[in-house]
Amino acid sequence: MYPMMTPAQMIELSMKTGMMLMEAQMVIGMRMMGMAGLWRVLPSENARMSSEKVSAMGEAALATGHAIMTGASPAKIAEAALKPVARATKSNVKRLARRGPGKP
């Protein structure tokens, strides 16, 4: 039986998850403004937003499976699942924010 997560681990995982969710909302907003012509995005942005999800979820599945098979704790398993998705959202926020508002 795995040990339960400590309160500190729960808080840390909650904070990381919250940050990823906040960044995801920022990405959605910038992409929506891009579709409306209010944010400078590349024409390939629509295709990118679909393909990157498949990639991130595949990485998350592999990382989660590896963590489970190596006997990691529930906290480490959850972090392994979150890490690839959080990396993608953070990267998107930085990339899209650099482009900024305005016409392409």
mmCIF file of C-alpha atoms in Angstrom:
data_model
loop_
_atom_site.group_PDB
_atom_site.id
_atom_site.type_symbol
_atom_site.label_atom_id
_atom_site.label_comp_id
_atom_site.label_asym_id
_atom_site.label_seq_id
_atom_site.Cartn_x
_atom_site.Cartn_y
_atom_site.Cartn_z
ATOM 1 C CA MET A 1 0.000 0.000 0.000
ATOM 2 C CA TYR A 2 1.286 3.431 -0.912
ATOM 3 C CA PRO A 3 1.583 6.073 1.804
ATOM 4 C CA MET A 4 -0.951 8.861 1.596
ATOM 5 C CA MET A 5 0.117 12.244 0.312
ATOM 6 C CA THR A 6 1.287 14.648 2.958
ATOM 7 C CA PRO A 7 -0.467 18.003 3.295
ATOM 8 C CA ALA A 8 2.640 19.710 1.906
ATOM 9 C CA GLN A 9 2.590 17.451 -1.171
ATOM 10 C CA MET A 10 -1.116 18.130 -1.681
ATOM 11 C CA ILE A 11 -0.566 21.880 -1.482
ATOM 12 C CA GLU A 12 2.398 21.741 -3.871
ATOM 13 C CA LEU A 13 0.463 19.650 -6.402
ATOM 14 C CA SER A 14 -2.539 21.980 -6.081
ATOM 15 C CA MET A 15 -0.357 25.029 -6.706
ATOM 16 C CA LYS A 16 1.299 23.453 -9.758
ATOM 17 C CA THR A 17 -2.075 22.377 -11.120
ATOM 18 C CA GLY A 18 -3.544 25.831 -10.504
ATOM 19 C CA MET A 19 -0.651 27.491 -12.318
ATOM 20 C CA MET A 20 -1.052 25.167 -15.290
ATOM 21 C CA LEU A 21 -4.795 25.877 -15.415
ATOM 22 C CA MET A 22 -4.214 29.638 -15.240
ATOM 23 C CA GLU A 23 -1.645 29.463 -18.035
ATOM 24 C CA ALA A 24 -4.013 27.317 -20.110
ATOM 25 C CA GLN A 25 -6.709 29.987 -19.797
ATOM 26 C CA MET A 26 -4.219 32.649 -20.880
ATOM 27 C CA VAL A 27 -3.306 30.569 -23.943
ATOM 28 C CA ILE A 28 -6.970 30.058 -24.802
ATOM 29 C CA GLY A 29 -7.579 33.802 -24.526
ATOM 30 C CA MET A 30 -4.631 34.743 -26.726
ATOM 31 C CA ARG A 31 -5.573 32.140 -29.326
ATOM 32 C CA MET A 32 -9.199 33.295 -29.369
ATOM 33 C CA MET A 33 -8.029 36.887 -29.851
ATOM 34 C CA GLY A 34 -5.768 35.591 -32.615
ATOM 35 C CA MET A 35 -8.749 33.997 -34.357
ATOM 36 C CA ALA A 36 -10.552 37.343 -34.099
ATOM 37 C CA GLY A 37 -7.554 39.166 -35.585
ATOM 38 C CA LEU A 38 -6.731 40.991 -32.345
ATOM 39 C CA TRP A 39 -3.552 39.078 -31.429
ATOM 40 C CA ARG A 40 -0.620 38.331 -33.696
ATOM 41 C CA VAL A 41 -0.532 34.577 -34.267
ATOM 42 C CA LEU A 42 0.925 32.511 -37.057
ATOM 43 C CA PRO A 43 -1.440 30.860 -39.543
ATOM 44 C CA SER A 44 -0.282 27.490 -38.206
ATOM 45 C CA GLU A 45 -1.590 28.233 -34.678
ATOM 46 C CA ASN A 46 -4.911 26.424 -35.162
ATOM 47 C CA ALA A 47 -3.201 23.217 -36.275
ATOM 48 C CA ARG A 48 -0.610 23.575 -33.531
ATOM 49 C CA MET A 49 -3.189 23.755 -30.764
ATOM 50 C CA SER A 50 -4.515 20.339 -31.747
ATOM 51 C CA SER A 51 -1.245 18.535 -32.376
ATOM 52 C CA GLU A 52 0.436 19.737 -29.196
ATOM 53 C CA LYS A 53 -2.364 18.278 -27.062
ATOM 54 C CA VAL A 54 -1.804 14.823 -28.519
ATOM 55 C CA SER A 55 1.923 15.115 -27.885
ATOM 56 C CA ALA A 56 1.570 16.409 -24.305
ATOM 57 C CA MET A 57 -1.002 13.776 -23.387
ATOM 58 C CA GLY A 58 1.178 11.020 -24.850
ATOM 59 C CA GLU A 59 4.141 12.232 -22.812
ATOM 60 C CA ALA A 60 1.960 12.449 -19.708
ATOM 61 C CA ALA A 61 0.685 8.899 -20.215
ATOM 62 C CA LEU A 62 4.211 7.537 -20.625
ATOM 63 C CA ALA A 63 5.514 9.442 -17.605
ATOM 64 C CA THR A 64 2.580 8.290 -15.492
ATOM 65 C CA GLY A 65 3.018 4.679 -16.549
ATOM 66 C CA HIS A 66 6.737 4.835 -15.793
ATOM 67 C CA ALA A 67 6.092 6.333 -12.364
ATOM 68 C CA ILE A 68 3.534 3.628 -11.562
ATOM 69 C CA MET A 69 5.769 0.806 -12.771
ATOM 70 C CA THR A 70 8.715 2.041 -10.697
ATOM 71 C CA GLY A 71 6.606 2.178 -7.547
ATOM 72 C CA ALA A 72 6.455 5.945 -7.180
ATOM 73 C CA SER A 73 4.244 7.519 -4.553
ATOM 74 C CA PRO A 74 0.835 8.936 -5.527
ATOM 75 C CA ALA A 75 2.293 12.456 -5.305
ATOM 76 C CA LYS A 76 5.107 11.596 -7.738
ATOM 77 C CA ILE A 77 2.684 9.857 -10.096
ATOM 78 C CA ALA A 78 0.442 12.919 -10.187
ATOM 79 C CA GLU A 79 3.413 15.229 -10.746
ATOM 80 C CA ALA A 80 4.651 12.998 -13.569
ATOM 81 C CA ALA A 81 1.252 13.284 -15.253
ATOM 82 C CA LEU A 82 1.123 17.056 -14.823
ATOM 83 C CA LYS A 83 4.672 17.937 -15.859
ATOM 84 C CA PRO A 84 4.417 17.540 -19.688
ATOM 85 C CA VAL A 85 1.099 19.412 -19.813
ATOM 86 C CA ALA A 86 2.386 22.219 -17.594
ATOM 87 C CA ARG A 87 5.547 22.493 -19.713
ATOM 88 C CA ALA A 88 3.436 22.915 -22.863
ATOM 89 C CA THR A 89 1.163 25.562 -21.351
ATOM 90 C CA LYS A 90 4.103 27.546 -19.950
ATOM 91 C CA SER A 91 5.847 27.434 -23.326
ATOM 92 C CA ASN A 92 2.686 28.582 -25.120
ATOM 93 C CA VAL A 93 2.146 31.514 -22.771
ATOM 94 C CA LYS A 94 5.704 32.744 -23.337
ATOM 95 C CA ARG A 95 5.536 32.273 -27.108
ATOM 96 C CA LEU A 96 2.122 33.851 -27.601
ATOM 97 C CA ALA A 97 2.754 36.719 -25.179
ATOM 98 C CA ARG A 98 5.849 37.723 -27.167
ATOM 99 C CA ARG A 99 3.745 38.097 -30.300
ATOM 100 C CA GLY A 100 1.390 40.541 -28.594
ATOM 101 C CA PRO A 101 -1.814 42.261 -29.672
ATOM 102 C CA GLY A 102 -2.336 43.663 -33.130
ATOM 103 C CA LYS A 103 -2.491 42.456 -36.677
ATOM 104 C CA PRO A 104 -0.208 39.569 -37.786
#
